[in-house]
């Protein structure tokens, strides 16, 4: 079931429309199924429907007229809520629709159960699949009803109603979604020859800038130097940044003025305070690719065992990682990565407030990755491992959203996973070919590595040895052996990094991990830079010199 809520000024006009069978399409047998006291006059069951309709309007407006004499009536005193069932749902009885109406007016605060001063309301059914609830928002004590956030409360109650009556479960939102472009914006973009509206283009631009920037100053600099984008920074009298607005060059209104969008209008997490919070929670790293992989591998555990706010922080940082992916791997699968990032944008937010410091390591690593080429990346195994690790983390995010009943986020994560699978499989093709070329050819050698797998992974051995990627893992174990690493220990270390229960291709994932162990062993370790001296006060003339 879904609800639609409006407000108006004329009770008579709404009641006339609800009982109209001549001009209104689809109105058949209009009649009351419920009312504030159960005894409201029903124009649909009266011989003189016009007269009874006037009586019903007078009864509904009774407290409104009393409040008007005292100067306390609201300008828009009519509350109109239509409730519609899905096409696949069974036809509800009048008694069931009456129960739905009572639950809605109770949940929204129009007429709470047990409140003798609740607003007057009626529920009209003029079609099999929906009802209309008409109410006046002045209570019997002549106070105006408190029905703030009525759409959200009605939506939550309808979710419970659907479960109670076994109806189709509608995907519920949590009011954290970015504002959709209006019909006018969509038509304007089509006329200009663009697939996306200015709002959508600016949202993608701002999200990419957040994923790439290491500070708020750099965030604004990136936006300022983005081709085709206008930036206006709002400041307090002190000079501190208060906010920012963006516009597309050439996108103007009827007065030829640029159409500006604030960050919060583009997306809730793109407001200036939210951007500042996320960029402040960024750690520095000297091994960005390895640290990013380690941080992403930790996400499934964090979602399962850490608190909700920490989990939300990791999911937000994962969203920023996906926003940065098209900049890290542009071809030949950049388009799938862009689509994955666009889909996961909806999944990166929820009603749970993130404690961003929990994901500082991943944020810092991703930003450093954009400035550091992947080490030993000619065979593509590092990028393949990175994408496979992101797939596992995204699958964990799907489970977390599902457990928390974040319906829209679940659908968005599924969409993102589809594109990530495609990109990860394409990235693996190059890496697999490079690894297999150096693989073992001797049957005796292959049997040796088969025994290693059975010793380390007895429960997964049959799956791995019968997988198409077994040759890749065998070749990787042979390469580790050639480079002086014990294949048995190398495999154990790869398994210890994270369980393989969620991996689509366990043999391939183990091969990528062992490849990184080989690269790490071959990379000479460098001593960390010596700490810089902290400047201190100037020594006094003739006094002792103190080293700071």
PDB file of N, CA and C in Angstrom, residues 381-461:
ATOM      1  N   UNK A 381      47.175  -7.798 -11.447  1.00  0.00           N
ATOM      2  CA  UNK A 381      46.654  -8.569 -10.317  1.00  0.00           C
ATOM      3  C   UNK A 381      46.245  -7.681  -9.154  1.00  0.00           C
ATOM      4  N   UNK A 382      46.937  -6.568  -8.943  1.00  0.00           N
ATOM      5  CA  UNK A 382      46.589  -5.701  -7.817  1.00  0.00           C
ATOM      6  C   UNK A 382      45.211  -5.088  -8.022  1.00  0.00           C
ATOM      7  N   UNK A 383      44.931  -4.605  -9.224  1.00  0.00           N
ATOM      8  CA  UNK A 383      43.620  -4.042  -9.503  1.00  0.00           C
ATOM      9  C   UNK A 383      42.548  -5.121  -9.432  1.00  0.00           C
ATOM     10  N   UNK A 384      42.862  -6.330  -9.924  1.00  0.00           N
ATOM     11  CA  UNK A 384      41.896  -7.421  -9.857  1.00  0.00           C
ATOM     12  C   UNK A 384      41.577  -7.774  -8.405  1.00  0.00           C
ATOM     13  N   UNK A 385      42.599  -7.825  -7.552  1.00  0.00           N
ATOM     14  CA  UNK A 385      42.377  -8.084  -6.135  1.00  0.00           C
ATOM     15  C   UNK A 385      41.549  -6.977  -5.506  1.00  0.00           C
ATOM     16  N   UNK A 386      41.850  -5.744  -5.865  1.00  0.00           N
ATOM     17  CA  UNK A 386      41.119  -4.604  -5.317  1.00  0.00           C
ATOM     18  C   UNK A 386      39.632  -4.697  -5.663  1.00  0.00           C
ATOM     19  N   UNK A 387      39.312  -5.015  -6.908  1.00  0.00           N
ATOM     20  CA  UNK A 387      37.908  -5.106  -7.321  1.00  0.00           C
ATOM     21  C   UNK A 387      37.213  -6.297  -6.679  1.00  0.00           C
ATOM     22  N   UNK A 388      37.900  -7.444  -6.589  1.00  0.00           N
ATOM     23  CA  UNK A 388      37.290  -8.602  -5.936  1.00  0.00           C
ATOM     24  C   UNK A 388      37.019  -8.319  -4.458  1.00  0.00           C
ATOM     25  N   UNK A 389      37.909  -7.579  -3.817  1.00  0.00           N
ATOM     26  CA  UNK A 389      37.711  -7.231  -2.415  1.00  0.00           C
ATOM     27  C   UNK A 389      36.528  -6.279  -2.257  1.00  0.00           C
ATOM     28  N   UNK A 390      36.379  -5.350  -3.182  1.00  0.00           N
ATOM     29  CA  UNK A 390      35.247  -4.425  -3.144  1.00  0.00           C
ATOM     30  C   UNK A 390      33.938  -5.184  -3.341  1.00  0.00           C
ATOM     31  N   UNK A 391      33.938  -6.189  -4.210  1.00  0.00           N
ATOM     32  CA  UNK A 391      32.738  -6.996  -4.417  1.00  0.00           C
ATOM     33  C   UNK A 391      32.316  -7.658  -3.105  1.00  0.00           C
ATOM     34  N   UNK A 392      33.267  -8.224  -2.369  1.00  0.00           N
ATOM     35  CA  UNK A 392      32.947  -8.869  -1.093  1.00  0.00           C
ATOM     36  C   UNK A 392      32.400  -7.857  -0.092  1.00  0.00           C
ATOM     37  N   UNK A 393      33.007  -6.684  -0.020  1.00  0.00           N
ATOM     38  CA  UNK A 393      32.539  -5.657   0.911  1.00  0.00           C
ATOM     39  C   UNK A 393      31.142  -5.166   0.535  1.00  0.00           C
ATOM     40  N   UNK A 394      30.875  -5.015  -0.759  1.00  0.00           N
ATOM     41  CA  UNK A 394      29.555  -4.570  -1.201  1.00  0.00           C
ATOM     42  C   UNK A 394      28.493  -5.620  -0.897  1.00  0.00           C
ATOM     43  N   UNK A 395      28.840  -6.892  -1.052  1.00  0.00           N
ATOM     44  CA  UNK A 395      27.902  -7.961  -0.686  1.00  0.00           C
ATOM     45  C   UNK A 395      27.597  -7.926   0.810  1.00  0.00           C
ATOM     46  N   UNK A 396      28.604  -7.616   1.625  1.00  0.00           N
ATOM     47  CA  UNK A 396      28.374  -7.489   3.066  1.00  0.00           C
ATOM     48  C   UNK A 396      27.474  -6.291   3.370  1.00  0.00           C
ATOM     49  N   UNK A 397      27.652  -5.198   2.621  1.00  0.00           N
ATOM     50  CA  UNK A 397      26.782  -4.035   2.793  1.00  0.00           C
ATOM     51  C   UNK A 397      25.340  -4.376   2.435  1.00  0.00           C
ATOM     52  N   UNK A 398      25.156  -5.208   1.437  1.00  0.00           N
ATOM     53  CA  UNK A 398      23.806  -5.651   1.066  1.00  0.00           C
ATOM     54  C   UNK A 398      23.152  -6.389   2.230  1.00  0.00           C
ATOM     55  N   UNK A 399      23.880  -7.288   2.866  1.00  0.00           N
ATOM     56  CA  UNK A 399      23.318  -8.025   4.003  1.00  0.00           C
ATOM     57  C   UNK A 399      22.999  -7.086   5.163  1.00  0.00           C
ATOM     58  N   UNK A 400      23.880  -6.122   5.412  1.00  0.00           N
ATOM     59  CA  UNK A 400      23.662  -5.197   6.522  1.00  0.00           C
ATOM     60  C   UNK A 400      22.407  -4.356   6.302  1.00  0.00           C
ATOM     61  N   UNK A 401      22.250  -3.824   5.106  1.00  0.00           N
ATOM     62  CA  UNK A 401      21.052  -3.051   4.803  1.00  0.00           C
ATOM     63  C   UNK A 401      19.805  -3.917   4.899  1.00  0.00           C
ATOM     64  N   UNK A 402      19.902  -5.155   4.460  1.00  0.00           N
ATOM     65  CA  UNK A 402      18.753  -6.051   4.514  1.00  0.00           C
ATOM     66  C   UNK A 402      18.350  -6.335   5.963  1.00  0.00           C
ATOM     67  N   UNK A 403      19.329  -6.570   6.822  1.00  0.00           N
ATOM     68  CA  UNK A 403      19.039  -6.829   8.234  1.00  0.00           C
ATOM     69  C   UNK A 403      18.412  -5.620   8.916  1.00  0.00           C
ATOM     70  N   UNK A 404      18.773  -4.425   8.441  1.00  0.00           N
ATOM     71  CA  UNK A 404      18.235  -3.200   9.032  1.00  0.00           C
ATOM     72  C   UNK A 404      16.990  -2.696   8.297  1.00  0.00           C
ATOM     73  N   UNK A 405      16.474  -3.493   7.356  1.00  0.00           N
ATOM     74  CA  UNK A 405      15.237  -3.177   6.625  1.00  0.00           C
ATOM     75  C   UNK A 405      15.346  -1.857   5.860  1.00  0.00           C
ATOM     76  N   UNK A 406      16.507  -1.614   5.266  1.00  0.00           N
ATOM     77  CA  UNK A 406      16.701  -0.447   4.408  1.00  0.00           C
ATOM     78  C   UNK A 406      16.374  -0.862   2.975  1.00  0.00           C
ATOM     79  N   UNK A 407      15.111  -0.826   2.633  1.00  0.00           N
ATOM     80  CA  UNK A 407      14.654  -1.418   1.375  1.00  0.00           C
ATOM     81  C   UNK A 407      15.267  -0.756   0.154  1.00  0.00           C
ATOM     82  N   UNK A 408      15.263   0.574   0.113  1.00  0.00           N
ATOM     83  CA  UNK A 408      15.809   1.255  -1.057  1.00  0.00           C
ATOM     84  C   UNK A 408      17.312   1.029  -1.177  1.00  0.00           C
ATOM     85  N   UNK A 409      17.994   0.994  -0.044  1.00  0.00           N
ATOM     86  CA  UNK A 409      19.436   0.745  -0.073  1.00  0.00           C
ATOM     87  C   UNK A 409      19.744  -0.666  -0.550  1.00  0.00           C
ATOM     88  N   UNK A 410      18.903  -1.629  -0.183  1.00  0.00           N
ATOM     89  CA  UNK A 410      19.105  -3.010  -0.632  1.00  0.00           C
ATOM     90  C   UNK A 410      19.006  -3.085  -2.154  1.00  0.00           C
ATOM     91  N   UNK A 411      17.980  -2.462  -2.714  1.00  0.00           N
ATOM     92  CA  UNK A 411      17.821  -2.482  -4.174  1.00  0.00           C
ATOM     93  C   UNK A 411      18.993  -1.781  -4.865  1.00  0.00           C
ATOM     94  N   UNK A 412      19.454  -0.665  -4.305  1.00  0.00           N
ATOM     95  CA  UNK A 412      20.573   0.055  -4.912  1.00  0.00           C
ATOM     96  C   UNK A 412      21.861  -0.761  -4.846  1.00  0.00           C
ATOM     97  N   UNK A 413      22.084  -1.456  -3.721  1.00  0.00           N
ATOM     98  CA  UNK A 413      23.299  -2.263  -3.588  1.00  0.00           C
ATOM     99  C   UNK A 413      23.282  -3.432  -4.565  1.00  0.00           C
ATOM    100  N   UNK A 414      22.136  -4.039  -4.756  1.00  0.00           N
ATOM    101  CA  UNK A 414      22.037  -5.133  -5.734  1.00  0.00           C
ATOM    102  C   UNK A 414      22.398  -4.628  -7.131  1.00  0.00           C
ATOM    103  N   UNK A 415      21.907  -3.455  -7.471  1.00  0.00           N
ATOM    104  CA  UNK A 415      22.221  -2.885  -8.776  1.00  0.00           C
ATOM    105  C   UNK A 415      23.721  -2.624  -8.908  1.00  0.00           C
ATOM    106  N   UNK A 416      24.320  -2.073  -7.847  1.00  0.00           N
ATOM    107  CA  UNK A 416      25.758  -1.807  -7.877  1.00  0.00           C
ATOM    108  C   UNK A 416      26.558  -3.094  -8.006  1.00  0.00           C
ATOM    109  N   UNK A 417      26.133  -4.145  -7.320  1.00  0.00           N
ATOM    110  CA  UNK A 417      26.847  -5.423  -7.380  1.00  0.00           C
ATOM    111  C   UNK A 417      26.854  -5.996  -8.787  1.00  0.00           C
ATOM    112  N   UNK A 418      25.765  -5.821  -9.510  1.00  0.00           N
ATOM    113  CA  UNK A 418      25.711  -6.326 -10.881  1.00  0.00           C
ATOM    114  C   UNK A 418      26.825  -5.722 -11.728  1.00  0.00           C
ATOM    115  N   UNK A 419      27.003  -4.414 -11.633  1.00  0.00           N
ATOM    116  CA  UNK A 419      28.044  -3.743 -12.416  1.00  0.00           C
ATOM    117  C   UNK A 419      29.436  -4.063 -11.885  1.00  0.00           C
ATOM    118  N   UNK A 420      29.565  -4.212 -10.570  1.00  0.00           N
ATOM    119  CA  UNK A 420      30.874  -4.547 -10.005  1.00  0.00           C
ATOM    120  C   UNK A 420      31.316  -5.945 -10.430  1.00  0.00           C
ATOM    121  N   UNK A 421      30.379  -6.883 -10.480  1.00  0.00           N
ATOM    122  CA  UNK A 421      30.728  -8.232 -10.944  1.00  0.00           C
ATOM    123  C   UNK A 421      31.275  -8.188 -12.361  1.00  0.00           C
ATOM    124  N   UNK A 422      30.609  -7.412 -13.213  1.00  0.00           N
ATOM    125  CA  UNK A 422      31.061  -7.308 -14.606  1.00  0.00           C
ATOM    126  C   UNK A 422      32.468  -6.716 -14.684  1.00  0.00           C
ATOM    127  N   UNK A 423      32.701  -5.637 -13.941  1.00  0.00           N
ATOM    128  CA  UNK A 423      34.018  -4.994 -13.981  1.00  0.00           C
ATOM    129  C   UNK A 423      35.095  -5.903 -13.403  1.00  0.00           C
ATOM    130  N   UNK A 424      34.793  -6.586 -12.290  1.00  0.00           N
ATOM    131  CA  UNK A 424      35.782  -7.468 -11.667  1.00  0.00           C
ATOM    132  C   UNK A 424      36.134  -8.633 -12.584  1.00  0.00           C
ATOM    133  N   UNK A 425      35.142  -9.178 -13.270  1.00  0.00           N
ATOM    134  CA  UNK A 425      35.417 -10.288 -14.184  1.00  0.00           C
ATOM    135  C   UNK A 425      36.259  -9.830 -15.369  1.00  0.00           C
ATOM    136  N   UNK A 426      36.003  -8.628 -15.872  1.00  0.00           N
ATOM    137  CA  UNK A 426      36.801  -8.114 -16.979  1.00  0.00           C
ATOM    138  C   UNK A 426      38.235  -7.837 -16.544  1.00  0.00           C
ATOM    139  N   UNK A 427      38.395  -7.294 -15.332  1.00  0.00           N
ATOM    140  CA  UNK A 427      39.743  -7.028 -14.839  1.00  0.00           C
ATOM    141  C   UNK A 427      40.514  -8.316 -14.628  1.00  0.00           C
ATOM    142  N   UNK A 428      39.807  -9.387 -14.284  1.00  0.00           N
ATOM    143  CA  UNK A 428      40.477 -10.659 -14.027  1.00  0.00           C
ATOM    144  C   UNK A 428      41.016 -11.289 -15.302  1.00  0.00           C
ATOM    145  N   UNK A 429      40.411 -10.991 -16.439  1.00  0.00           N
ATOM    146  CA  UNK A 429      40.848 -11.615 -17.686  1.00  0.00           C
ATOM    147  C   UNK A 429      42.311 -11.297 -17.966  1.00  0.00           C
ATOM    148  N   UNK A 430      42.686 -10.026 -17.860  1.00  0.00           N
ATOM    149  CA  UNK A 430      44.077  -9.631 -18.112  1.00  0.00           C
ATOM    150  C   UNK A 430      45.020 -10.256 -17.106  1.00  0.00           C
ATOM    151  N   UNK A 431      44.633 -10.203 -15.835  1.00  0.00           N
ATOM    152  CA  UNK A 431      45.500 -10.743 -14.794  1.00  0.00           C
ATOM    153  C   UNK A 431      45.639 -12.259 -14.911  1.00  0.00           C
ATOM    154  N   UNK A 432      44.558 -12.954 -15.212  1.00  0.00           N
ATOM    155  CA  UNK A 432      44.614 -14.417 -15.347  1.00  0.00           C
ATOM    156  C   UNK A 432      45.549 -14.832 -16.473  1.00  0.00           C
ATOM    157  N   UNK A 433      45.462 -14.121 -17.593  1.00  0.00           N
ATOM    158  CA  UNK A 433      46.316 -14.472 -18.735  1.00  0.00           C
ATOM    159  C   UNK A 433      47.789 -14.296 -18.392  1.00  0.00           C
ATOM    160  N   UNK A 434      48.108 -13.210 -17.670  1.00  0.00           N
ATOM    161  CA  UNK A 434      49.508 -12.959 -17.319  1.00  0.00           C
ATOM    162  C   UNK A 434      50.037 -14.008 -16.357  1.00  0.00           C
ATOM    163  N   UNK A 435      49.216 -14.433 -15.400  1.00  0.00           N
ATOM    164  CA  UNK A 435      49.666 -15.410 -14.409  1.00  0.00           C
ATOM    165  C   UNK A 435      49.802 -16.799 -15.021  1.00  0.00           C
ATOM    166  N   UNK A 436      48.856 -17.171 -15.863  1.00  0.00           N
ATOM    167  CA  UNK A 436      48.877 -18.515 -16.437  1.00  0.00           C
ATOM    168  C   UNK A 436      50.086 -18.737 -17.340  1.00  0.00           C
ATOM    169  N   UNK A 437      50.564 -17.679 -17.964  1.00  0.00           N
ATOM    170  CA  UNK A 437      51.710 -17.840 -18.856  1.00  0.00           C
ATOM    171  C   UNK A 437      52.939 -18.352 -18.105  1.00  0.00           C
ATOM    172  N   UNK A 438      53.031 -18.057 -16.817  1.00  0.00           N
ATOM    173  CA  UNK A 438      54.174 -18.510 -16.017  1.00  0.00           C
ATOM    174  C   UNK A 438      53.823 -19.718 -15.163  1.00  0.00           C
ATOM    175  N   UNK A 439      52.725 -20.399 -15.505  1.00  0.00           N
ATOM    176  CA  UNK A 439      52.250 -21.501 -14.671  1.00  0.00           C
ATOM    177  C   UNK A 439      53.028 -22.782 -14.848  1.00  0.00           C
ATOM    178  N   UNK A 440      52.863 -23.730 -13.908  1.00  0.00           N
ATOM    179  CA  UNK A 440      53.564 -25.012 -13.978  1.00  0.00           C
ATOM    180  C   UNK A 440      52.987 -25.898 -15.084  1.00  0.00           C
ATOM    181  N   UNK A 441      53.859 -26.619 -15.749  1.00  0.00           N
ATOM    182  CA  UNK A 441      53.421 -27.528 -16.819  1.00  0.00           C
ATOM    183  C   UNK A 441      53.571 -28.987 -16.419  1.00  0.00           C
ATOM    184  N   UNK A 442      54.380 -29.278 -15.442  1.00  0.00           N
ATOM    185  CA  UNK A 442      54.610 -30.649 -15.013  1.00  0.00           C
ATOM    186  C   UNK A 442      53.447 -31.145 -14.156  1.00  0.00           C
ATOM    187  N   UNK A 443      52.983 -32.357 -14.464  1.00  0.00           N
ATOM    188  CA  UNK A 443      51.909 -32.940 -13.671  1.00  0.00           C
ATOM    189  C   UNK A 443      52.344 -33.181 -12.235  1.00  0.00           C
ATOM    190  N   UNK A 444      53.606 -33.576 -12.075  1.00  0.00           N
ATOM    191  CA  UNK A 444      54.130 -33.819 -10.723  1.00  0.00           C
ATOM    192  C   UNK A 444      54.096 -32.530  -9.903  1.00  0.00           C
ATOM    193  N   UNK A 445      54.463 -31.425 -10.537  1.00  0.00           N
ATOM    194  CA  UNK A 445      54.472 -30.145  -9.834  1.00  0.00           C
ATOM    195  C   UNK A 445      53.055 -29.737  -9.459  1.00  0.00           C
ATOM    196  N   UNK A 446      52.137 -29.966 -10.374  1.00  0.00           N
ATOM    197  CA  UNK A 446      50.746 -29.610 -10.099  1.00  0.00           C
ATOM    198  C   UNK A 446      50.201 -30.437  -8.942  1.00  0.00           C
ATOM    199  N   UNK A 447      50.559 -31.713  -8.903  1.00  0.00           N
ATOM    200  CA  UNK A 447      50.093 -32.567  -7.809  1.00  0.00           C
ATOM    201  C   UNK A 447      50.652 -32.082  -6.475  1.00  0.00           C
ATOM    202  N   UNK A 448      51.857 -31.550  -6.498  1.00  0.00           N
ATOM    203  CA  UNK A 448      52.445 -31.034  -5.261  1.00  0.00           C
ATOM    204  C   UNK A 448      51.605 -29.885  -4.714  1.00  0.00           C
ATOM    205  N   UNK A 449      51.208 -28.954  -5.581  1.00  0.00           N
ATOM    206  CA  UNK A 449      50.418 -27.819  -5.121  1.00  0.00           C
ATOM    207  C   UNK A 449      48.989 -28.243  -4.780  1.00  0.00           C
ATOM    208  N   UNK A 450      48.511 -29.303  -5.427  1.00  0.00           N
ATOM    209  CA  UNK A 450      47.210 -29.833  -5.055  1.00  0.00           C
ATOM    210  C   UNK A 450      47.235 -30.348  -3.618  1.00  0.00           C
ATOM    211  N   UNK A 451      48.315 -31.015  -3.226  1.00  0.00           N
ATOM    212  CA  UNK A 451      48.445 -31.486  -1.843  1.00  0.00           C
ATOM    213  C   UNK A 451      48.513 -30.310  -0.872  1.00  0.00           C
ATOM    214  N   UNK A 452      49.160 -29.229  -1.292  1.00  0.00           N
ATOM    215  CA  UNK A 452      49.230 -28.041  -0.439  1.00  0.00           C
ATOM    216  C   UNK A 452      47.830 -27.494  -0.169  1.00  0.00           C
ATOM    217  N   UNK A 453      47.006 -27.442  -1.205  1.00  0.00           N
ATOM    218  CA  UNK A 453      45.649 -26.937  -1.047  1.00  0.00           C
ATOM    219  C   UNK A 453      44.848 -27.843  -0.111  1.00  0.00           C
ATOM    220  N   UNK A 454      44.980 -29.136  -0.258  1.00  0.00           N
ATOM    221  CA  UNK A 454      44.227 -30.067   0.595  1.00  0.00           C
ATOM    222  C   UNK A 454      44.682 -29.990   2.049  1.00  0.00           C
ATOM    223  N   UNK A 455      45.939 -29.678   2.270  1.00  0.00           N
ATOM    224  CA  UNK A 455      46.436 -29.553   3.637  1.00  0.00           C
ATOM    225  C   UNK A 455      45.919 -28.273   4.303  1.00  0.00           C
ATOM    226  N   UNK A 456      45.907 -27.178   3.551  1.00  0.00           N
ATOM    227  CA  UNK A 456      45.526 -25.893   4.128  1.00  0.00           C
ATOM    228  C   UNK A 456      44.011 -25.690   4.139  1.00  0.00           C
ATOM    229  N   UNK A 457      43.341 -26.134   3.087  1.00  0.00           N
ATOM    230  CA  UNK A 457      41.897 -25.890   2.943  1.00  0.00           C
ATOM    231  C   UNK A 457      41.146 -27.197   2.670  1.00  0.00           C
ATOM    232  N   UNK A 458      41.102 -28.102   3.610  1.00  0.00           N
ATOM    233  CA  UNK A 458      40.426 -29.385   3.344  1.00  0.00           C
ATOM    234  C   UNK A 458      38.938 -29.222   3.032  1.00  0.00           C
ATOM    235  N   UNK A 459      38.284 -28.215   3.657  1.00  0.00           N
ATOM    236  CA  UNK A 459      36.845 -28.044   3.436  1.00  0.00           C
ATOM    237  C   UNK A 459      36.533 -27.373   2.099  1.00  0.00           C
ATOM    238  N   UNK A 460      37.497 -26.645   1.523  1.00  0.00           N
ATOM    239  CA  UNK A 460      37.275 -25.958   0.245  1.00  0.00           C
ATOM    240  C   UNK A 460      38.070 -26.600  -0.896  1.00  0.00           C
ATOM    241  N   UNK A 461      38.816 -27.658  -0.614  1.00  0.00           N
ATOM    242  CA  UNK A 461      39.750 -28.195  -1.598  1.00  0.00           C
ATOM    243  C   UNK A 461      39.062 -28.624  -2.886  1.00  0.00           C
TER     244      UNK A 461
END
